[in-house]
Each structure stands twice: as C-alpha cells, then as structure tokens.
Coordinates of C-alpha atoms and ligand atoms in Angstrom, one line a residue:
M2 CA 0.5 0.2 -0.2
I3 CA 1.5 3.5 -0.6
T4 CA 0.9 6.0 1.7
G5 CA 0.1 9.7 1.8
K6 CA 1.3 11.8 4.6
N7 CA 0.9 14.8 6.5
Y8 CA 3.6 17.2 6.4
I9 CA 3.8 18.9 10.5
G10 CA 6.3 21.3 9.6
N11 CA 9.6 19.3 7.8
Q12 CA 8.5 15.8 9.5
L13 CA 6.1 13.5 7.4
S14 CA 3.9 12.1 9.7
A15 CA 0.1 9.3 9.6
N16 CA 0.1 8.7 13.0
G17 CA -4.2 8.4 12.8
N18 CA -6.0 5.4 11.8
K19 CA -8.8 7.8 9.8
T20 CA -7.7 7.0 5.6
Y21 CA -8.9 7.9 2.6
T22 CA -7.8 7.6 -1.3
T23 CA -8.7 10.2 -4.0
F24 CA -10.8 9.9 -7.1
N25 CA -10.0 9.7 -10.8
P26 CA -13.0 10.8 -12.2
Q27 CA -12.1 10.1 -15.7
T28 CA -11.0 6.5 -15.0
N29 CA -13.8 6.4 -12.8
Q30 CA -11.8 4.7 -10.0
E31 CA -9.9 5.3 -6.7
N32 CA -6.7 6.1 -7.4
K33 CA -3.8 3.8 -5.1
V34 CA -2.5 6.1 -2.5
V35 CA -4.0 5.5 0.9
F36 CA -3.9 9.2 3.1
T37 CA -4.2 9.4 6.5
E38 CA -6.1 12.2 8.3
A39 CA -3.9 14.6 10.5
T40 CA -5.0 13.5 14.3
S41 CA -5.8 16.0 17.0
E42 CA -2.2 16.0 18.1
E43 CA -0.7 16.2 14.8
I44 CA -3.0 19.7 14.1
D45 CA -2.0 21.2 18.0
Q46 CA 2.3 19.9 17.0
A47 CA 2.0 21.6 13.5
V48 CA 0.4 25.0 15.3
L49 CA 2.6 25.1 17.6
L50 CA 5.9 25.1 15.7
A51 CA 4.1 27.4 13.1
T52 CA 3.9 29.6 16.2
E53 CA 7.5 29.1 17.3
A54 CA 8.3 29.8 13.4
F55 CA 6.7 32.8 13.3
A56 CA 9.0 34.3 16.0
S57 CA 11.8 33.9 13.3
F58 CA 10.1 34.2 10.0
R59 CA 8.4 37.3 10.9
N60 CA 11.6 39.3 11.1
I61 CA 13.5 37.8 8.5
S62 CA 15.0 39.8 5.5
N63 CA 12.9 40.6 2.3
E64 CA 15.9 39.0 -0.1
Q65 CA 15.5 35.7 2.5
K66 CA 11.8 36.1 2.3
A67 CA 11.9 36.3 -1.8
A68 CA 14.6 33.7 -2.0
F69 CA 12.3 31.2 -0.1
L70 CA 9.5 32.0 -2.6
N71 CA 11.7 31.7 -6.0
A72 CA 12.8 28.6 -4.5
I73 CA 9.2 27.1 -4.0
A74 CA 8.6 27.9 -7.7
D75 CA 11.8 26.3 -8.5
E76 CA 11.0 23.3 -6.6
I77 CA 7.4 22.8 -7.8
L78 CA 9.2 22.9 -12.1
N79 CA 11.6 20.1 -10.2
L80 CA 8.6 18.0 -9.7
G81 CA 8.4 17.5 -13.2
D82 CA 6.0 15.1 -14.6
E83 CA 4.8 13.2 -11.1
L84 CA 2.9 16.3 -10.4
I85 CA 1.2 17.2 -13.7
Q86 CA -0.1 13.0 -13.7
T87 CA -1.1 13.3 -10.2
Y88 CA -2.9 16.1 -10.9
C89 CA -4.6 14.9 -13.6
S90 CA -5.5 11.6 -11.8
E91 CA -7.2 13.7 -9.1
S92 CA -9.0 16.2 -11.6
G93 CA -9.9 14.8 -14.5
L94 CA -8.6 17.7 -15.9
P95 CA -6.6 17.9 -18.7
E96 CA -2.1 18.1 -18.8
G97 CA -2.7 21.3 -20.8
R98 CA -4.9 22.9 -18.1
A99 CA -2.5 21.4 -15.1
M100 CA 0.7 22.8 -17.1
G101 CA -1.0 26.1 -17.6
E102 CA -2.0 26.0 -14.1
R103 CA 1.4 24.5 -12.9
G104 CA 3.0 28.2 -14.6
R105 CA 0.4 30.6 -12.9
T106 CA 0.9 29.3 -9.5
M107 CA 5.0 29.6 -9.9
G108 CA 4.2 33.0 -11.6
Q109 CA 2.1 33.9 -8.5
L110 CA 5.0 33.0 -6.1
R111 CA 7.5 34.8 -8.1
S112 CA 5.6 38.0 -8.3
F113 CA 5.1 38.1 -4.8
A114 CA 8.9 37.7 -4.1
E115 CA 9.4 41.0 -6.1
L116 CA 7.0 42.5 -3.9
V117 CA 8.5 41.9 -1.1
L118 CA 12.3 42.3 -2.4
E119 CA 11.1 46.2 -3.8
G120 CA 9.9 46.5 -0.1
S121 CA 7.1 49.3 -0.6
W122 CA 4.5 47.2 0.3
V123 CA 4.5 47.7 3.9
E124 CA 3.0 51.2 3.3
A125 CA 5.6 53.0 5.5
T126 CA 4.1 56.0 7.0
I127 CA 6.6 58.7 9.0
D128 CA 5.2 61.9 10.6
T129 CA 8.5 63.4 12.3
A130 CA 8.3 65.1 15.6
Q131 CA 7.5 68.9 16.3
P132 CA 8.8 69.2 19.9
D133 CA 8.1 72.6 19.7
R134 CA 4.4 72.5 18.6
A135 CA 1.7 75.0 20.6
P136 CA -0.1 74.0 22.2
L137 CA 1.5 70.5 22.7
P138 CA 4.8 69.0 20.7
K139 CA 3.7 66.3 18.9
S140 CA 5.5 62.9 19.0
D141 CA 7.4 61.2 15.7
I142 CA 4.9 58.1 15.2
R143 CA 5.9 55.8 12.4
K144 CA 3.6 53.0 10.5
M145 CA 3.9 50.3 8.6
N146 CA 2.1 46.9 8.0
I147 CA 3.2 43.6 9.9
P148 CA 2.2 40.1 9.8
L149 CA -0.8 38.8 11.4
G150 CA 0.7 35.4 12.8
P151 CA 0.1 31.8 11.6
V152 CA -2.6 31.4 8.5
V153 CA -4.5 28.4 7.7
V154 CA -5.5 28.2 4.2
F155 CA -7.9 25.8 2.7
G156 CA -7.1 24.5 -0.8
A157 CA -9.7 25.3 -4.2
S158 CA -11.2 21.7 -5.4
N159 CA -11.7 23.6 -8.9
F160 CA -8.0 24.9 -8.8
P161 CA -5.6 21.9 -7.5
L162 CA -2.7 24.1 -7.5
A163 CA -3.2 27.7 -8.4
Y164 CA -6.1 28.3 -5.1
S165 CA -4.5 25.2 -3.2
T166 CA -1.4 24.4 -1.6
A167 CA 1.0 27.1 -2.6
G168 CA -1.4 28.8 -4.4
G169 CA -2.5 32.7 -4.5
D170 CA -3.7 32.6 -0.2
T171 CA -0.3 30.9 0.6
A172 CA 2.2 32.7 -1.3
A173 CA 0.6 36.0 -0.4
A174 CA 0.6 35.0 3.3
L175 CA 4.2 33.9 3.3
A176 CA 5.2 37.0 1.6
A177 CA 3.7 39.2 4.4
G178 CA 5.8 36.8 6.7
C179 CA 2.8 34.6 8.0
P180 CA 3.7 30.5 8.7
V181 CA 1.1 28.8 6.4
L182 CA -1.1 25.9 7.4
V183 CA -2.6 24.1 4.5
K184 CA -5.8 22.1 4.9
S185 CA -5.9 20.0 1.9
H186 CA -8.4 19.2 -0.2
P187 CA -9.3 15.9 0.2
M188 CA -10.1 15.6 -3.7
H189 CA -6.3 16.1 -4.8
A190 CA -4.3 15.2 -1.6
G191 CA -1.8 13.6 -4.1
T192 CA -1.6 16.7 -5.5
G193 CA -0.9 18.9 -2.1
E194 CA 1.6 16.6 -0.8
L195 CA 3.7 16.7 -3.8
I196 CA 3.2 20.7 -3.5
A197 CA 3.9 20.6 0.6
S198 CA 7.2 18.5 -0.6
A199 CA 8.3 21.2 -3.0
V200 CA 7.5 23.9 -0.1
I201 CA 9.3 21.6 2.6
S202 CA 12.1 21.6 0.2
A203 CA 12.2 25.4 -0.9
A204 CA 12.2 25.9 3.1
E205 CA 15.0 23.6 4.1
K206 CA 17.1 24.8 1.3
T207 CA 16.7 28.7 2.1
G208 CA 16.9 28.4 5.5
M209 CA 13.5 29.0 6.8
P210 CA 12.8 27.9 10.6
N211 CA 10.8 24.5 10.7
G212 CA 7.1 24.8 10.8
V213 CA 6.6 28.2 8.1
F214 CA 4.8 25.6 6.3
S215 CA 2.8 22.4 7.3
N216 CA 0.3 20.6 5.2
L217 CA -2.6 18.3 6.7
N218 CA -5.3 15.7 5.5
S219 CA -8.7 15.8 5.9
S220 CA -11.2 13.6 4.7
G221 CA -14.0 15.6 6.2
I222 CA -14.5 18.8 8.0
A223 CA -13.1 18.5 11.8
V224 CA -9.7 19.2 10.6
G225 CA -10.4 22.1 9.3
Q226 CA -12.4 23.2 12.3
Q227 CA -10.1 22.2 14.5
L228 CA -7.7 24.5 12.6
V229 CA -10.0 27.1 13.0
N230 CA -11.0 26.8 16.3
H231 CA -7.1 27.1 17.2
P232 CA -6.5 30.1 19.6
K233 CA -2.9 30.1 18.0
V234 CA -4.0 30.7 14.3
K235 CA -4.5 34.4 13.6
A236 CA -6.4 34.3 10.2
V237 CA -8.5 31.7 7.6
G238 CA -8.3 31.5 3.6
F239 CA -11.1 29.5 2.2
T240 CA -12.1 28.9 -1.9
G241 CA -15.1 27.0 -1.8
S242 CA -18.9 27.0 -1.6
H243 CA -21.5 29.4 -0.2
R244 CA -22.3 26.9 2.9
G245 CA -18.1 25.9 3.7
G246 CA -17.3 29.5 3.4
R247 CA -20.1 30.7 5.7
A248 CA -19.3 27.7 8.3
L249 CA -16.2 28.6 8.7
Y250 CA -16.7 32.7 8.9
D251 CA -18.9 31.5 12.0
L252 CA -16.6 29.6 13.2
A253 CA -13.6 32.2 13.5
A254 CA -16.6 34.5 14.8
K255 CA -17.4 32.3 17.7
R256 CA -14.0 31.6 19.3
P257 CA -12.9 33.7 22.1
E258 CA -10.8 35.7 20.0
P259 CA -12.4 36.0 16.7
I260 CA -10.6 36.0 13.8
P261 CA -10.4 37.3 9.6
V262 CA -11.8 34.9 7.3
F263 CA -10.7 35.6 4.0
A264 CA -13.7 33.2 2.1
E265 CA -14.0 33.5 -1.5
M266 CA -17.3 31.6 -2.5
G267 CA -19.8 31.1 -5.2
S268 CA -20.9 33.5 -7.9
V269 CA -23.6 34.1 -10.9
N270 CA -21.8 36.8 -12.3
P271 CA -24.4 38.8 -14.1
V272 CA -23.4 39.3 -18.2
I273 CA -26.0 42.2 -19.6
L274 CA -27.0 42.1 -22.9
L275 CA -27.6 46.2 -23.9
P276 CA -29.8 46.4 -26.4
K277 CA -28.0 47.6 -29.8
A278 CA -25.1 44.7 -28.9
L279 CA -28.1 42.4 -29.2
E280 CA -29.8 43.7 -32.5
N281 CA -26.2 43.7 -33.8
R282 CA -24.6 40.5 -32.7
A283 CA -26.8 38.5 -30.9
A284 CA -25.6 35.2 -32.9
A285 CA -21.7 35.8 -32.5
L286 CA -22.5 36.8 -28.8
A287 CA -24.3 33.8 -28.4
K288 CA -21.5 31.7 -29.6
T289 CA -18.7 33.5 -27.5
Y290 CA -21.0 32.7 -24.3
A291 CA -21.6 29.1 -24.8
Q292 CA -17.7 28.7 -24.9
S293 CA -17.5 30.7 -21.8
I294 CA -20.0 29.1 -19.7
T295 CA -18.7 25.6 -20.9
L296 CA -15.1 26.3 -19.9
G297 CA -13.2 24.0 -17.7
T298 CA -16.9 22.1 -17.5
G299 CA -18.4 25.2 -16.2
Q300 CA -16.2 25.0 -12.9
F301 CA -14.8 28.1 -12.2
C302 CA -16.2 31.0 -10.0
T303 CA -16.3 33.3 -12.6
N304 CA -18.5 31.5 -14.7
P305 CA -21.5 33.3 -16.6
G306 CA -24.5 31.8 -15.0
L307 CA -27.1 34.7 -15.5
I308 CA -27.2 36.5 -18.3
L309 CA -29.7 39.3 -18.0
G310 CA -31.5 41.2 -21.7
I311 CA -34.5 43.0 -22.5
Q312 CA -36.9 40.9 -23.9
G313 CA -37.7 40.9 -28.0
S314 CA -36.6 39.4 -31.0
S315 CA -32.7 39.9 -30.8
L316 CA -32.7 38.2 -27.1
N317 CA -34.7 34.9 -28.7
Q318 CA -32.2 34.6 -31.3
F319 CA -29.4 34.9 -29.2
I320 CA -31.3 32.3 -26.7
E321 CA -31.7 30.2 -29.6
V322 CA -28.2 30.1 -30.8
L323 CA -26.9 29.6 -27.8
A324 CA -29.2 26.9 -27.0
T325 CA -27.6 25.0 -30.5
E326 CA -24.2 26.1 -29.9
I327 CA -24.0 24.9 -26.2
V328 CA -25.0 21.3 -27.1
A329 CA -23.1 21.3 -30.2
I330 CA -20.0 21.7 -27.4
D331 CA -18.6 18.3 -26.4
P332 CA -19.3 17.6 -22.4
G333 CA -16.4 17.6 -20.0
C334 CA -15.8 15.7 -16.6
M335 CA -16.4 17.1 -13.7
L336 CA -13.8 17.3 -10.6
H337 CA -15.4 14.5 -8.7
P338 CA -18.7 12.5 -8.6
N339 CA -19.6 14.6 -5.7
I340 CA -19.0 17.8 -7.7
L341 CA -21.3 16.4 -10.6
G342 CA -23.6 15.4 -7.6
A343 CA -23.9 18.9 -6.7
Y344 CA -24.3 20.1 -10.3
E345 CA -26.7 17.7 -11.2
A346 CA -28.9 18.5 -8.1
N347 CA -28.3 22.6 -8.1
K348 CA -29.3 22.6 -12.0
E349 CA -32.7 20.0 -11.5
K350 CA -33.9 22.7 -8.6
A351 CA -33.3 25.3 -10.5
I352 CA -35.1 24.3 -13.7
S353 CA -38.1 22.8 -11.7
Q354 CA -38.8 26.2 -10.4
K355 CA -42.3 27.2 -11.8
E356 CA -42.3 29.2 -15.0
V357 CA -38.5 28.6 -15.7
T358 CA -38.3 27.2 -19.3
L359 CA -35.6 24.9 -20.0
A360 CA -33.8 26.3 -23.2
A361 CA -31.0 24.0 -23.9
D362 CA -30.2 20.3 -22.4
Y363 CA -27.6 17.8 -23.5
S364 CA -29.3 14.6 -24.1
K365 CA -26.8 12.2 -25.2
A366 CA -25.3 9.3 -23.3
V367 CA -22.0 10.8 -21.8
N368 CA -19.4 8.9 -19.8
N369 CA -18.9 8.5 -16.1
N370 CA -18.3 12.0 -14.2
Y371 CA -19.4 14.3 -17.2
A372 CA -21.8 17.2 -16.9
K373 CA -24.8 17.2 -19.5
Q374 CA -24.6 21.0 -20.5
A375 CA -28.3 23.5 -19.9
V376 CA -29.2 26.8 -20.2
A377 CA -32.5 28.1 -18.8
T378 CA -34.8 30.8 -19.4
V379 CA -36.9 32.7 -17.3
T380 CA -39.0 36.4 -17.4
G381 CA -37.8 38.9 -15.5
A382 CA -40.8 38.9 -13.0
V383 CA -40.3 35.5 -12.2
F384 CA -36.4 35.9 -11.4
L385 CA -37.1 38.8 -9.2
G386 CA -40.3 36.9 -7.5
N387 CA -38.1 33.4 -6.2
P388 CA -34.7 34.0 -4.8
Q389 CA -33.9 30.2 -5.4
L390 CA -33.4 31.0 -9.1
H391 CA -30.1 33.3 -8.1
Q392 CA -28.2 30.6 -6.4
E393 CA -25.3 29.8 -8.6
V394 CA -25.4 26.0 -10.2
F395 CA -21.8 25.1 -10.3
G396 CA -21.1 23.8 -13.6
P397 CA -22.0 24.4 -17.2
Y398 CA -24.8 26.0 -16.9
S399 CA -26.2 29.2 -17.6
M400 CA -29.7 31.1 -17.0
V401 CA -31.1 33.9 -19.4
V402 CA -33.9 36.0 -17.9
Q403 CA -36.1 38.3 -20.2
C404 CA -36.6 41.6 -19.0
A405 CA -39.8 43.6 -19.3
D406 CA -38.2 46.9 -19.7
Q407 CA -35.2 48.7 -18.4
Q408 CA -36.4 49.7 -15.4
Q409 CA -37.1 45.5 -14.5
L410 CA -33.3 45.2 -15.3
E411 CA -32.3 47.6 -13.1
E412 CA -34.6 46.4 -10.3
I413 CA -33.1 42.9 -11.2
L414 CA -29.4 44.2 -10.4
L415 CA -30.2 46.1 -7.3
Q416 CA -31.8 43.0 -5.7
L417 CA -28.9 40.2 -6.7
E418 CA -26.5 39.2 -3.8
G419 CA -22.9 40.2 -4.0
Q420 CA -20.9 39.1 -7.0
L421 CA -17.1 38.9 -8.5
T422 CA -17.8 40.6 -11.4
G423 CA -20.1 42.0 -13.9
T424 CA -20.0 42.0 -17.7
L425 CA -21.5 44.6 -19.8
I426 CA -22.0 43.7 -23.7
S427 CA -22.7 47.3 -25.3
D428 CA -22.3 48.4 -29.1
N429 CA -21.0 52.1 -29.6
H430 CA -21.5 54.4 -27.2
E431 CA -24.5 52.6 -26.0
A432 CA -23.3 52.2 -22.5
A433 CA -23.2 56.0 -21.7
Q434 CA -27.0 55.7 -22.0
Y435 CA -27.8 53.4 -19.6
P436 CA -25.4 55.5 -16.3
Q437 CA -28.0 53.5 -13.3
I438 CA -27.5 49.9 -15.0
I439 CA -23.8 50.6 -14.8
S440 CA -23.8 51.9 -11.2
A441 CA -26.4 49.4 -9.4
L442 CA -23.7 46.8 -11.4
Q443 CA -21.1 48.5 -9.8
N444 CA -22.9 47.9 -6.6
R445 CA -23.1 44.3 -6.8
V446 CA -19.5 43.2 -8.0
G447 CA -15.9 43.3 -7.4
R448 CA -15.2 43.6 -11.0
I449 CA -16.4 44.8 -14.3
I450 CA -15.7 43.8 -17.7
F451 CA -16.8 45.4 -21.2
N452 CA -17.5 43.4 -24.1
G453 CA -15.6 40.6 -22.8
V454 CA -16.4 36.8 -20.8
P455 CA -15.8 37.0 -16.9
T456 CA -13.9 33.6 -17.5
G457 CA -10.3 33.9 -17.2
V458 CA -8.9 35.6 -13.8
E459 CA -5.8 37.5 -15.3
V460 CA -2.9 37.4 -12.1
C461 CA -1.8 41.1 -12.0
P462 CA -1.2 43.9 -9.6
S463 CA -4.6 45.9 -10.8
M464 CA -6.9 42.7 -10.2
V465 CA -9.8 42.7 -8.1
H466 CA -11.2 39.1 -7.1
G467 CA -13.5 39.7 -4.5
G468 CA -16.8 41.6 -4.1
P469 CA -19.6 42.3 -2.2
Y470 CA -21.0 39.7 0.2
P471 CA -21.7 36.8 -0.5
A472 CA -19.1 36.2 -3.5
S473 CA -16.3 37.3 -0.5
T474 CA -16.5 37.9 3.3
D475 CA -14.6 41.2 2.9
S476 CA -15.1 42.9 0.1
R477 CA -12.4 44.8 0.8
F478 CA -9.8 42.4 -0.5
T479 CA -9.0 41.1 -3.3
A480 CA -8.2 37.1 -3.2
V481 CA -5.6 37.5 -6.5
G482 CA -2.4 40.0 -7.3
V483 CA 0.2 40.9 -5.1
S484 CA -2.7 43.5 -3.2
S485 CA -4.0 40.3 -1.2
I486 CA -0.8 40.3 1.0
A487 CA -3.0 43.1 2.5
R488 CA -5.7 40.2 4.1
W489 CA -2.6 38.7 6.2
V490 CA -1.4 42.2 7.3
R491 CA -2.4 44.5 10.1
P492 CA -1.1 48.6 10.8
F493 CA 0.8 49.2 13.6
S494 CA 2.4 52.9 14.6
Y495 CA 5.8 53.2 17.0
Q496 CA 5.9 56.4 18.9
D497 CA 8.9 58.4 19.5
W498 CA 11.1 54.8 19.0
P499 CA 14.5 55.3 18.5
N500 CA 15.6 55.3 15.2
E501 CA 18.4 52.3 15.7
L502 CA 15.5 50.3 17.4
L503 CA 13.1 50.5 14.4
P504 CA 12.7 48.1 11.6
E505 CA 14.6 48.6 8.3
A506 CA 11.4 50.1 6.5
L507 CA 11.1 53.3 9.0
K508 CA 14.7 54.2 9.7
N509 CA 15.4 57.7 9.0
E510 CA 18.2 56.4 6.3
N511 CA 15.8 54.5 4.3
P512 CA 18.0 52.0 4.0
L513 CA 15.6 49.6 1.9
G514 CA 14.9 52.8 -0.3
I515 CA 11.2 52.2 -0.3
L516 CA 9.0 54.6 -1.3
R517 CA 7.5 55.8 2.2
L518 CA 5.0 58.7 3.2
V519 CA 7.0 61.2 5.2
N520 CA 5.2 64.5 6.6
N521 CA 2.5 63.7 3.8
H522 CA 4.6 63.6 1.1
K523 CA 5.6 60.4 -0.5
T524 CA 9.4 59.8 -1.2
T525 CA 12.1 57.6 -1.0
D526 CA 14.3 60.2 0.3
K527 CA 16.2 59.6 3.7
I528 CA 15.2 62.2 6.5
Ligands
NAP231 P1 -16.6 23.1 -0.1 O1 -17.8 22.4 0.4 O2 -17.0 24.6 0.3 O3 -15.1 22.5 0.9 C1 -13.8 23.4 0.6 C2 -13.4 22.8 1.5 O4 -14.1 23.4 3.0 C3 -12.8 21.6 1.8 O5 -11.9 21.1 2.3 C4 -13.7 21.2 2.9 O6 -13.6 20.1 3.7 C5 -14.2 22.4 3.8 N1 -15.4 22.7 4.6 C6 -16.4 22.8 4.1 N2 -17.3 22.6 4.8 C7 -16.5 22.9 5.7 C8 -17.6 22.9 7.3 N3 -18.4 23.2 7.6 N4 -16.5 23.2 8.4 C9 -14.8 23.0 8.2 N5 -14.6 22.8 6.7 C10 -15.8 22.9 5.9 O7 -16.4 23.1 -1.6 P2 -15.5 21.9 -2.7 O8 -15.8 20.9 -1.4 O9 -14.7 22.6 -3.0 O10 -17.0 21.6 -3.4 C11 -18.3 21.4 -3.3 C12 -19.3 22.7 -4.1 O11 -18.6 24.2 -4.0 C13 -19.2 22.4 -5.5 O12 -19.9 21.7 -5.8 C14 -19.3 24.0 -5.7 O13 -20.4 24.4 -6.0 C15 -18.5 24.9 -4.5 N6 -17.4 25.8 -5.1 C16 -17.7 26.6 -5.9 C17 -16.2 27.5 -6.2 C18 -16.4 29.0 -6.7 O14 -15.4 29.2 -6.7 N7 -17.7 29.8 -6.8 C19 -15.2 27.3 -6.0 C20 -15.0 25.6 -5.9 C21 -16.5 24.7 -5.5 P3 -13.9 18.5 3.6 O15 -13.9 18.5 2.1 O16 -12.8 18.1 4.4 O17 -15.1 18.4 3.9

C-alpha cells in the first residue's frame, strides 16, 4: 500500500487511523495512494511549530523571503511529470490545464517574491516629531504593515495548484511573513502532498524555520474546524462553496478571540446584454457565451451563470443560438462525482422552479462523471420573485433572464447578491445611455468587464477577485494579485521609538530605499 502523509513542519507523519483515497473521475476509479487524516495531536503540533516559526519568520529580510518564494516555484517545476500526472489523475482535468495552472502558480510565487524584494508594500508612513508645536508638542509616529501570525489556508477543489497548497493565499501569507498551515483538499491530496514537499524542500534550502509551512490531510470537516478554532491561528483563507465559507466564518467569529476569514465563495457573474449590441450581434455573442459557460466544464468561480437582456426578437435569437451552440460542444469531465452530484441536483432545483423554461439540455449519453450542459430561461418578473433562481449552479449551466424593460433590469441588479464579476455587452456609445445600470452593477460586483467574458482571471496588481458578500466575506480585499497580501497584515505604529530600534522600513536613512509617505509626501528620500 502506498501511503500519503501529513507534513508537520518538515516531518512526514501519519499517526491517525482515519484513511481515505482520492478519485480519478476520468477512469471512474479510486487512486491507489491511501491518505491518513491528521490527528488532533498532529494538528496541535503543526500549529505550535508555526507559532514558534513566526517569531523568526516575521523578521527575516526581504531578500531571504524572496529567495524562499522563488525556491518554492523552482521546486514545483522540479516535481516534473509526477506533479502533472497526479494532478490529472485527481481532477480529471487535462494535461494542458495542469501545465498552465502550474505556470500560473509559479508566476504568483515569483510576483510575491518581487513585491517583498522591492519592499514598499509595507506602506511605511512617517510623521516626524514637532517638539515646539503649540499648544502641545507632536510625537514622532511611524506606521507600517506587520504580519498577523499563523494562517490556515483551505485549498480550492477547482484549482488544485493555483488556489491550493502553494497557491495565491499561501504565497500572499508567506510573503507577508505569516507561517501557513494548509488544510489539504481531500479531492487532490496527492497533488497537495507533492506541492507540500516542494515547499518544505524550498524552506530547508533557504534556511526558513521549521514550521513555516505544514500540510494537513483531512477526509471531513473536523480537521478544518480544529484549525480554525485553534487559539494560536490568527487568520483563515478559503475558496469554495458558500456553505463551507460561511460555516468557517461563523466558527471564527464565535471564538473567544475572533479572527478574520477571507473566503471567496459562489458567484453567478451577471452579464448584461444591452439592446443595440444584441440587435447587431446576437448570434456572435451567443457563440462566445456557449464557450465561456462550458469552459473547464463550468467549474470556474467566474462562470457566467446569469445573462440578462430586454425581451424581444434579438434576445430570442441569442437564446436560440446559445441553445444550439452549447449542445454542439463536447461535454466535459467534472472534478469529482460529488461535484457532479451537486451540479445535477442544483440544476434540477433551478429548472424545476415554476415558469422556468429549459432552452438547451444536452441529451446524449455521456461518460461517467461528465456533465450535461444546460441553459434555462425565465422572465424578469419570475426571476425577481424567486430567490432560488439567484443561486449559483456550479457547472456548465446558465440562466437567461428576459426583462420586461430597462427598469426591471435595473431592479434585478439592485436585488442581486454580491458577485465577483459583472459584464456589460454594449455597442458603440450605447453604454453611456445606461448610467443607472452601470452604477447598480458596480454596487454588486468586484470587477466589471466591458464587451468580454468573465471567465479568465488575469493575475496582476490591478486585479480585484472578490466582491460584496457572498462573493467574498470581505469586499475590501482581493484574492488574486499581489494586493492580496493586505489580508494577512495589520497596521502598526511606533511612537517616539529610537531610530536604531526601528525596523529597516522606518529608519531615517531609508536603508531599503522604499517609497514612503513622510510628512504627507511620497518619497524615497532619507529623513
Ligand atoms: P466546499 O464544500 O466549500 O469545501 C471546501 C473546503 O472546505 C473543503 O476542504 C472542505 O473540507 C472544507 N469545508 C467545507 N465545509 C466546511 C465546514 N462546515 N467546516 C469546516 N470545513 C469545511 O467546496 P468543494 O468541496 O471544493 O466543492 C463543493 C462545492 O463548492 C461545488 O460543487 C461548488 O458548488 C462549490 N465551489 C464553488 C467554487 C467557486 O469558486 N464558486 C469553487 C469551488 C467549489 P472537506 O472536503 O474535508 O469536508
């Protein structure tokens, strides 16, 4: 029997008696490796090590931290084909996607390395003393961001690399100076263990303290619950369902010391088809959207699950072409039988609601664990009156809402729950005539797209991947791009502190040469 283990800091460990395997949805068979769920003692030990590691890791130099992050990227590449094969066998996703996601994961790690090396991200702010100020003298006050402490990261089922073990949350937390405890996603425990080995190897090669990273296996929710409840854990990162994210958020809020949970959850990503655009290119838009809805078998958090237009012949044409095009696309494999089961159940729940019409339903036989794509349609009035229709159906599904007029479209937008994205499809200068629609959309989403599709999230500093609840638990932060580091830090002020005892970022000499706000002026100058 090949056994999968936990990483408790740099030690492999499998003391528990609860075991499980991962599943290959393409072959419809369990994979061979048997994983052992972390025991309560192993969890305690990992958190204790992380707490000890924090004492030194929080103060290591920018160069050392950058070297660690770059080394993780190198070690991930060194895993070679084994990583790609394990990824595919645990997710059903194709090799090309595995390699693309590996590149993205390495790119994220390297961009955080660059960020910490440059150093200005700490937002150093200095107000020098005015001893002669009347009526009271002013103290010297200096502020910068400091790390929160050990962070728990829950990996996403739909991104086994880029939003999992060494994905965006982990890279951002390590860059901030927070040790990371990963609650491995049970669907891709083997991929997680391989990536964990790369992180540990990088930590050892670059002299990081033992405990800066741990990877804990779980086959149910108990491991995650114990981690979130642990008094030494200071923050949580999560990507997944609304149910899971909300449960963890509530758990963290009920602790004697509540901690932040940054959860990125479900979204239906409304797309608005403005009348002129629809009139001019309904068929072309429908073809584009058939591709976007089925991309990755609909398993992206930015999947366009809700399309809104004003009723009429152009919208009818859009629905007809979308229906024809979407069933002409080959069905894809879902990540796991449970995800497929949830898709089928949620799709059924949506289409069985009163006055919902099925516009397209893939009807041919499909392989095990392959999803049948579908499009439903409903009037604006029915949609407004039935909150069930506002819920995400995670998979290759979308609902087209036929609004009576512009006013109803706006009313729908005002009633929608928070979303990751909103898309505006417009022709020429049409958009300028709809300021209320744009404003209503902006109030509900984290990112607005003009004449495109919401799928495909660029990793760059200006990206916002988040949004009002329930798209995320805190709309002030992004989960993608280097700004996501802000989730794992807190602002901290030194008052009248001797120059030689200040951290480098705040010293008079500005030894790091970073951009600082000094007496209200942005500068890299010395004081
Ligand atoms: P999930 O059920 O939210 O689980 C994600 C992680 O959170 C898992 O590791 C799970 O642990 C843990 N978890 C869930 N509920 C918990 C609780 N009450 N307490 C403690 N830990 C908890 O998501 P999933 O398994 O990845 O996928 C299931 C569904 O989530 C999908 O069908 C889809 O609807 C949705 N999803 C949405 C997105 C999105 O971006 N919108 C992304 C991924 C998934 P265990 O697995 O060990 O129980």
